[in-house]
Amino acid sequence: MKNFSDAAFSPEVIALMTRALESSVATLPDPVSTSHINVIAESILRTANDGEREVTALQRVALLELALAPRD
């Protein structure tokens, strides 16, 4: 996972990111790999750090990035 040590989020934004992560993972077929969760989480962190606050937008970007990510 990339280093996000300089990122700071309010509790409200963390709640939005959590919802986006949970919603994104819920759309994937079982079993969901840890590497897929990491790609989604990194995307959500990066997109939220850029200022996005809509759960659906965070989810959409994360799933698109997952679809474009190299396969294991």
Short mmCIF file of N, CA, C and O in Angstrom, two decimals:
data_model
loop_
_atom_site.label_atom_id
_atom_site.label_comp_id
_atom_site.label_asym_id
_atom_site.label_seq_id
_atom_site.Cartn_x
_atom_site.Cartn_y
_atom_site.Cartn_z
N MET A 1 0.85 -1.17 0.00
CA MET A 1 0.00 0.00 0.00
C MET A 1 0.90 1.24 0.00
O MET A 1 1.92 1.28 0.64
N LYS A 2 0.44 2.22 -0.70
CA LYS A 2 1.17 3.49 -0.76
C LYS A 2 1.17 4.17 0.60
O LYS A 2 0.37 3.86 1.47
N ASN A 3 2.08 5.10 0.77
CA ASN A 3 2.21 5.82 2.02
C ASN A 3 1.26 7.02 2.03
O ASN A 3 1.41 7.94 1.24
N PHE A 4 0.31 7.00 2.94
CA PHE A 4 -0.63 8.10 3.09
C PHE A 4 -0.46 8.77 4.44
O PHE A 4 -1.40 9.31 5.01
N SER A 5 0.77 8.76 4.96
CA SER A 5 1.02 9.29 6.31
C SER A 5 0.75 10.80 6.41
O SER A 5 0.48 11.29 7.49
N ASP A 6 0.80 11.51 5.29
CA ASP A 6 0.54 12.95 5.33
C ASP A 6 -0.93 13.29 5.15
O ASP A 6 -1.31 14.45 5.25
N ALA A 7 -1.77 12.29 4.91
CA ALA A 7 -3.20 12.52 4.73
C ALA A 7 -3.89 12.62 6.09
O ALA A 7 -3.55 11.90 7.02
N ALA A 8 -4.85 13.52 6.18
CA ALA A 8 -5.64 13.66 7.40
C ALA A 8 -7.11 13.80 7.00
O ALA A 8 -7.43 14.58 6.11
N PHE A 9 -7.95 13.03 7.65
CA PHE A 9 -9.37 13.03 7.32
C PHE A 9 -10.20 13.21 8.58
O PHE A 9 -9.87 12.66 9.63
N SER A 10 -11.29 13.93 8.44
CA SER A 10 -12.22 14.10 9.56
C SER A 10 -12.97 12.78 9.77
O SER A 10 -13.03 11.93 8.88
N PRO A 11 -13.58 12.62 10.94
CA PRO A 11 -14.38 11.41 11.18
C PRO A 11 -15.49 11.22 10.14
O PRO A 11 -15.80 10.09 9.75
N GLU A 12 -16.07 12.32 9.68
CA GLU A 12 -17.13 12.22 8.67
C GLU A 12 -16.60 11.66 7.35
O GLU A 12 -17.24 10.83 6.71
N VAL A 13 -15.43 12.11 6.95
CA VAL A 13 -14.83 11.63 5.70
C VAL A 13 -14.41 10.17 5.85
O VAL A 13 -14.58 9.37 4.93
N ILE A 14 -13.90 9.81 7.01
CA ILE A 14 -13.54 8.41 7.25
C ILE A 14 -14.78 7.53 7.14
O ILE A 14 -14.73 6.44 6.56
N ALA A 15 -15.90 8.01 7.65
CA ALA A 15 -17.15 7.25 7.53
C ALA A 15 -17.56 7.09 6.07
O ALA A 15 -17.99 6.01 5.65
N LEU A 16 -17.41 8.15 5.28
CA LEU A 16 -17.72 8.07 3.85
C LEU A 16 -16.81 7.08 3.14
O LEU A 16 -17.26 6.27 2.31
N MET A 17 -15.52 7.13 3.47
CA MET A 17 -14.56 6.22 2.85
C MET A 17 -14.86 4.77 3.24
O MET A 17 -14.76 3.87 2.40
N THR A 18 -15.25 4.56 4.48
CA THR A 18 -15.61 3.22 4.94
C THR A 18 -16.81 2.68 4.18
O THR A 18 -16.82 1.53 3.73
N ARG A 19 -17.83 3.52 4.01
CA ARG A 19 -19.01 3.12 3.23
C ARG A 19 -18.63 2.80 1.79
O ARG A 19 -19.12 1.82 1.22
N ALA A 20 -17.76 3.61 1.20
CA ALA A 20 -17.33 3.36 -0.18
C ALA A 20 -16.56 2.05 -0.29
O ALA A 20 -16.77 1.28 -1.23
N LEU A 21 -15.70 1.78 0.68
CA LEU A 21 -14.94 0.53 0.67
C LEU A 21 -15.87 -0.67 0.82
O LEU A 21 -15.80 -1.63 0.04
N GLU A 22 -16.75 -0.62 1.80
CA GLU A 22 -17.68 -1.72 2.04
C GLU A 22 -18.59 -1.95 0.84
O GLU A 22 -18.83 -3.10 0.44
N SER A 23 -19.09 -0.88 0.24
CA SER A 23 -19.96 -1.00 -0.93
C SER A 23 -19.20 -1.57 -2.12
O SER A 23 -19.74 -2.39 -2.87
N SER A 24 -17.97 -1.15 -2.30
CA SER A 24 -17.15 -1.64 -3.41
C SER A 24 -16.87 -3.13 -3.26
O SER A 24 -17.05 -3.90 -4.21
N VAL A 25 -16.44 -3.53 -2.08
CA VAL A 25 -16.12 -4.94 -1.84
C VAL A 25 -17.37 -5.80 -1.99
O VAL A 25 -17.30 -6.92 -2.51
N ALA A 26 -18.51 -5.29 -1.58
CA ALA A 26 -19.77 -6.05 -1.67
C ALA A 26 -20.16 -6.36 -3.11
O ALA A 26 -20.90 -7.31 -3.35
N THR A 27 -19.65 -5.59 -4.07
CA THR A 27 -19.99 -5.85 -5.48
C THR A 27 -19.14 -6.94 -6.10
O THR A 27 -19.45 -7.42 -7.19
N LEU A 28 -18.05 -7.33 -5.42
CA LEU A 28 -17.13 -8.31 -5.98
C LEU A 28 -17.58 -9.73 -5.69
O LEU A 28 -18.15 -10.00 -4.63
N PRO A 29 -17.31 -10.66 -6.61
CA PRO A 29 -17.66 -12.06 -6.35
C PRO A 29 -16.72 -12.66 -5.29
O PRO A 29 -15.56 -12.30 -5.20
N ASP A 30 -17.27 -13.57 -4.51
CA ASP A 30 -16.45 -14.29 -3.52
C ASP A 30 -15.58 -15.33 -4.20
O ASP A 30 -16.00 -15.89 -5.21
N PRO A 31 -14.43 -15.61 -3.70
CA PRO A 31 -13.75 -14.95 -2.60
C PRO A 31 -13.07 -13.67 -3.07
O PRO A 31 -12.57 -13.59 -4.19
N VAL A 32 -13.05 -12.66 -2.22
CA VAL A 32 -12.41 -11.39 -2.53
C VAL A 32 -10.98 -11.44 -2.01
O VAL A 32 -10.76 -11.73 -0.84
N SER A 33 -10.02 -11.17 -2.88
CA SER A 33 -8.62 -11.25 -2.47
C SER A 33 -8.18 -9.99 -1.73
O SER A 33 -8.72 -8.90 -1.94
N THR A 34 -7.19 -10.17 -0.90
CA THR A 34 -6.62 -9.05 -0.15
C THR A 34 -6.04 -8.01 -1.10
O THR A 34 -6.16 -6.81 -0.85
N SER A 35 -5.45 -8.46 -2.19
CA SER A 35 -4.87 -7.50 -3.14
C SER A 35 -5.95 -6.64 -3.78
O SER A 35 -5.73 -5.45 -4.02
N HIS A 36 -7.12 -7.20 -4.03
CA HIS A 36 -8.22 -6.40 -4.58
C HIS A 36 -8.69 -5.36 -3.57
O HIS A 36 -8.95 -4.21 -3.93
N ILE A 37 -8.79 -5.77 -2.31
CA ILE A 37 -9.19 -4.83 -1.26
C ILE A 37 -8.16 -3.71 -1.14
O ILE A 37 -8.52 -2.54 -0.99
N ASN A 38 -6.89 -4.05 -1.24
CA ASN A 38 -5.83 -3.03 -1.16
C ASN A 38 -5.92 -2.03 -2.31
O ASN A 38 -5.75 -0.82 -2.10
N VAL A 39 -6.19 -2.51 -3.53
CA VAL A 39 -6.33 -1.61 -4.68
C VAL A 39 -7.50 -0.66 -4.45
O VAL A 39 -7.39 0.55 -4.68
N ILE A 40 -8.61 -1.19 -3.99
CA ILE A 40 -9.80 -0.38 -3.73
C ILE A 40 -9.52 0.64 -2.63
O ILE A 40 -9.84 1.83 -2.77
N ALA A 41 -8.90 0.19 -1.54
CA ALA A 41 -8.62 1.09 -0.41
C ALA A 41 -7.67 2.21 -0.82
O ALA A 41 -7.90 3.38 -0.48
N GLU A 42 -6.62 1.88 -1.57
CA GLU A 42 -5.69 2.91 -2.03
C GLU A 42 -6.39 3.93 -2.90
O GLU A 42 -6.16 5.14 -2.77
N SER A 43 -7.23 3.46 -3.78
CA SER A 43 -7.95 4.36 -4.67
C SER A 43 -8.85 5.30 -3.88
O SER A 43 -8.88 6.50 -4.13
N ILE A 44 -9.57 4.74 -2.92
CA ILE A 44 -10.47 5.57 -2.11
C ILE A 44 -9.68 6.59 -1.31
O ILE A 44 -10.05 7.77 -1.25
N LEU A 45 -8.58 6.18 -0.71
CA LEU A 45 -7.73 7.13 0.02
C LEU A 45 -7.22 8.24 -0.87
O LEU A 45 -7.28 9.42 -0.53
N ARG A 46 -6.72 7.87 -2.03
CA ARG A 46 -6.15 8.85 -2.96
C ARG A 46 -7.24 9.81 -3.46
O ARG A 46 -7.05 11.03 -3.48
N THR A 47 -8.39 9.28 -3.83
CA THR A 47 -9.47 10.10 -4.37
C THR A 47 -10.04 11.02 -3.29
O THR A 47 -10.32 12.20 -3.55
N ALA A 48 -10.20 10.50 -2.07
CA ALA A 48 -10.69 11.33 -0.97
C ALA A 48 -9.65 12.40 -0.61
O ALA A 48 -10.02 13.55 -0.30
N ASN A 49 -8.39 12.04 -0.68
CA ASN A 49 -7.33 13.01 -0.39
C ASN A 49 -7.32 14.14 -1.43
O ASN A 49 -6.93 15.26 -1.13
N ASP A 50 -7.80 13.83 -2.65
CA ASP A 50 -7.91 14.85 -3.70
C ASP A 50 -9.16 15.71 -3.54
O ASP A 50 -9.38 16.63 -4.32
N GLY A 51 -10.02 15.36 -2.57
CA GLY A 51 -11.17 16.21 -2.27
C GLY A 51 -12.54 15.63 -2.56
O GLY A 51 -13.55 16.26 -2.26
N GLU A 52 -12.60 14.43 -3.15
CA GLU A 52 -13.91 13.83 -3.45
C GLU A 52 -14.61 13.42 -2.16
O GLU A 52 -13.99 12.83 -1.28
N ARG A 53 -15.91 13.71 -2.06
CA ARG A 53 -16.67 13.38 -0.85
C ARG A 53 -17.95 12.59 -1.14
O ARG A 53 -18.69 12.28 -0.21
N GLU A 54 -18.21 12.26 -2.37
CA GLU A 54 -19.40 11.48 -2.72
C GLU A 54 -19.06 9.99 -2.67
O GLU A 54 -18.12 9.54 -3.34
N VAL A 55 -19.81 9.23 -1.88
CA VAL A 55 -19.55 7.80 -1.73
C VAL A 55 -19.61 7.09 -3.07
O VAL A 55 -18.73 6.28 -3.38
N THR A 56 -20.60 7.41 -3.89
CA THR A 56 -20.72 6.72 -5.18
C THR A 56 -19.55 7.04 -6.11
O THR A 56 -19.10 6.17 -6.85
N ALA A 57 -19.05 8.24 -6.06
CA ALA A 57 -17.90 8.61 -6.88
C ALA A 57 -16.65 7.88 -6.39
O ALA A 57 -15.86 7.37 -7.20
N LEU A 58 -16.45 7.82 -5.08
CA LEU A 58 -15.31 7.09 -4.52
C LEU A 58 -15.37 5.62 -4.94
O LEU A 58 -14.36 5.03 -5.34
N GLN A 59 -16.56 5.05 -4.85
CA GLN A 59 -16.75 3.65 -5.22
C GLN A 59 -16.49 3.44 -6.71
O GLN A 59 -15.79 2.52 -7.11
N ARG A 60 -17.05 4.30 -7.54
CA ARG A 60 -16.90 4.17 -8.99
C ARG A 60 -15.44 4.23 -9.42
O ARG A 60 -14.97 3.39 -10.19
N VAL A 61 -14.71 5.19 -8.90
CA VAL A 61 -13.29 5.33 -9.24
C VAL A 61 -12.52 4.10 -8.78
O VAL A 61 -11.68 3.56 -9.51
N ALA A 62 -12.80 3.64 -7.56
CA ALA A 62 -12.08 2.48 -7.02
C ALA A 62 -12.33 1.23 -7.86
O ALA A 62 -11.39 0.48 -8.17
N LEU A 63 -13.57 1.00 -8.26
CA LEU A 63 -13.87 -0.18 -9.06
C LEU A 63 -13.30 -0.08 -10.46
O LEU A 63 -12.85 -1.08 -11.04
N LEU A 64 -13.27 1.12 -11.02
CA LEU A 64 -12.62 1.30 -12.33
C LEU A 64 -11.12 1.04 -12.24
O LEU A 64 -10.55 0.37 -13.10
N GLU A 65 -10.49 1.55 -11.20
CA GLU A 65 -9.06 1.29 -11.01
C GLU A 65 -8.79 -0.19 -10.81
O GLU A 65 -7.81 -0.72 -11.32
N LEU A 66 -9.67 -0.87 -10.07
CA LEU A 66 -9.51 -2.32 -9.87
C LEU A 66 -9.61 -3.05 -11.21
O LEU A 66 -8.81 -3.94 -11.50
N ALA A 67 -10.57 -2.63 -12.04
CA ALA A 67 -10.74 -3.28 -13.35
C ALA A 67 -9.51 -3.08 -14.24
O ALA A 67 -9.19 -3.94 -15.05
N LEU A 68 -8.84 -1.95 -14.07
CA LEU A 68 -7.66 -1.65 -14.89
C LEU A 68 -6.36 -2.16 -14.30
O LEU A 68 -5.33 -2.16 -14.99
N ALA A 69 -6.40 -2.60 -13.05
CA ALA A 69 -5.17 -3.05 -12.37
C ALA A 69 -4.68 -4.36 -12.99
O ALA A 69 -5.49 -5.20 -13.42
N PRO A 70 -3.36 -4.55 -13.04
CA PRO A 70 -2.82 -5.83 -13.53
C PRO A 70 -3.34 -6.98 -12.65
O PRO A 70 -3.51 -6.81 -11.46
N ARG A 71 -3.59 -8.09 -13.27
CA ARG A 71 -4.09 -9.28 -12.56
C ARG A 71 -2.97 -9.96 -11.80
O ARG A 71 -1.83 -9.93 -12.19
N ASP A 72 -3.37 -10.61 -10.68
CA ASP A 72 -2.41 -11.35 -9.85
C ASP A 72 -1.83 -12.53 -10.59
O ASP A 72 -2.38 -13.19 -11.36
#
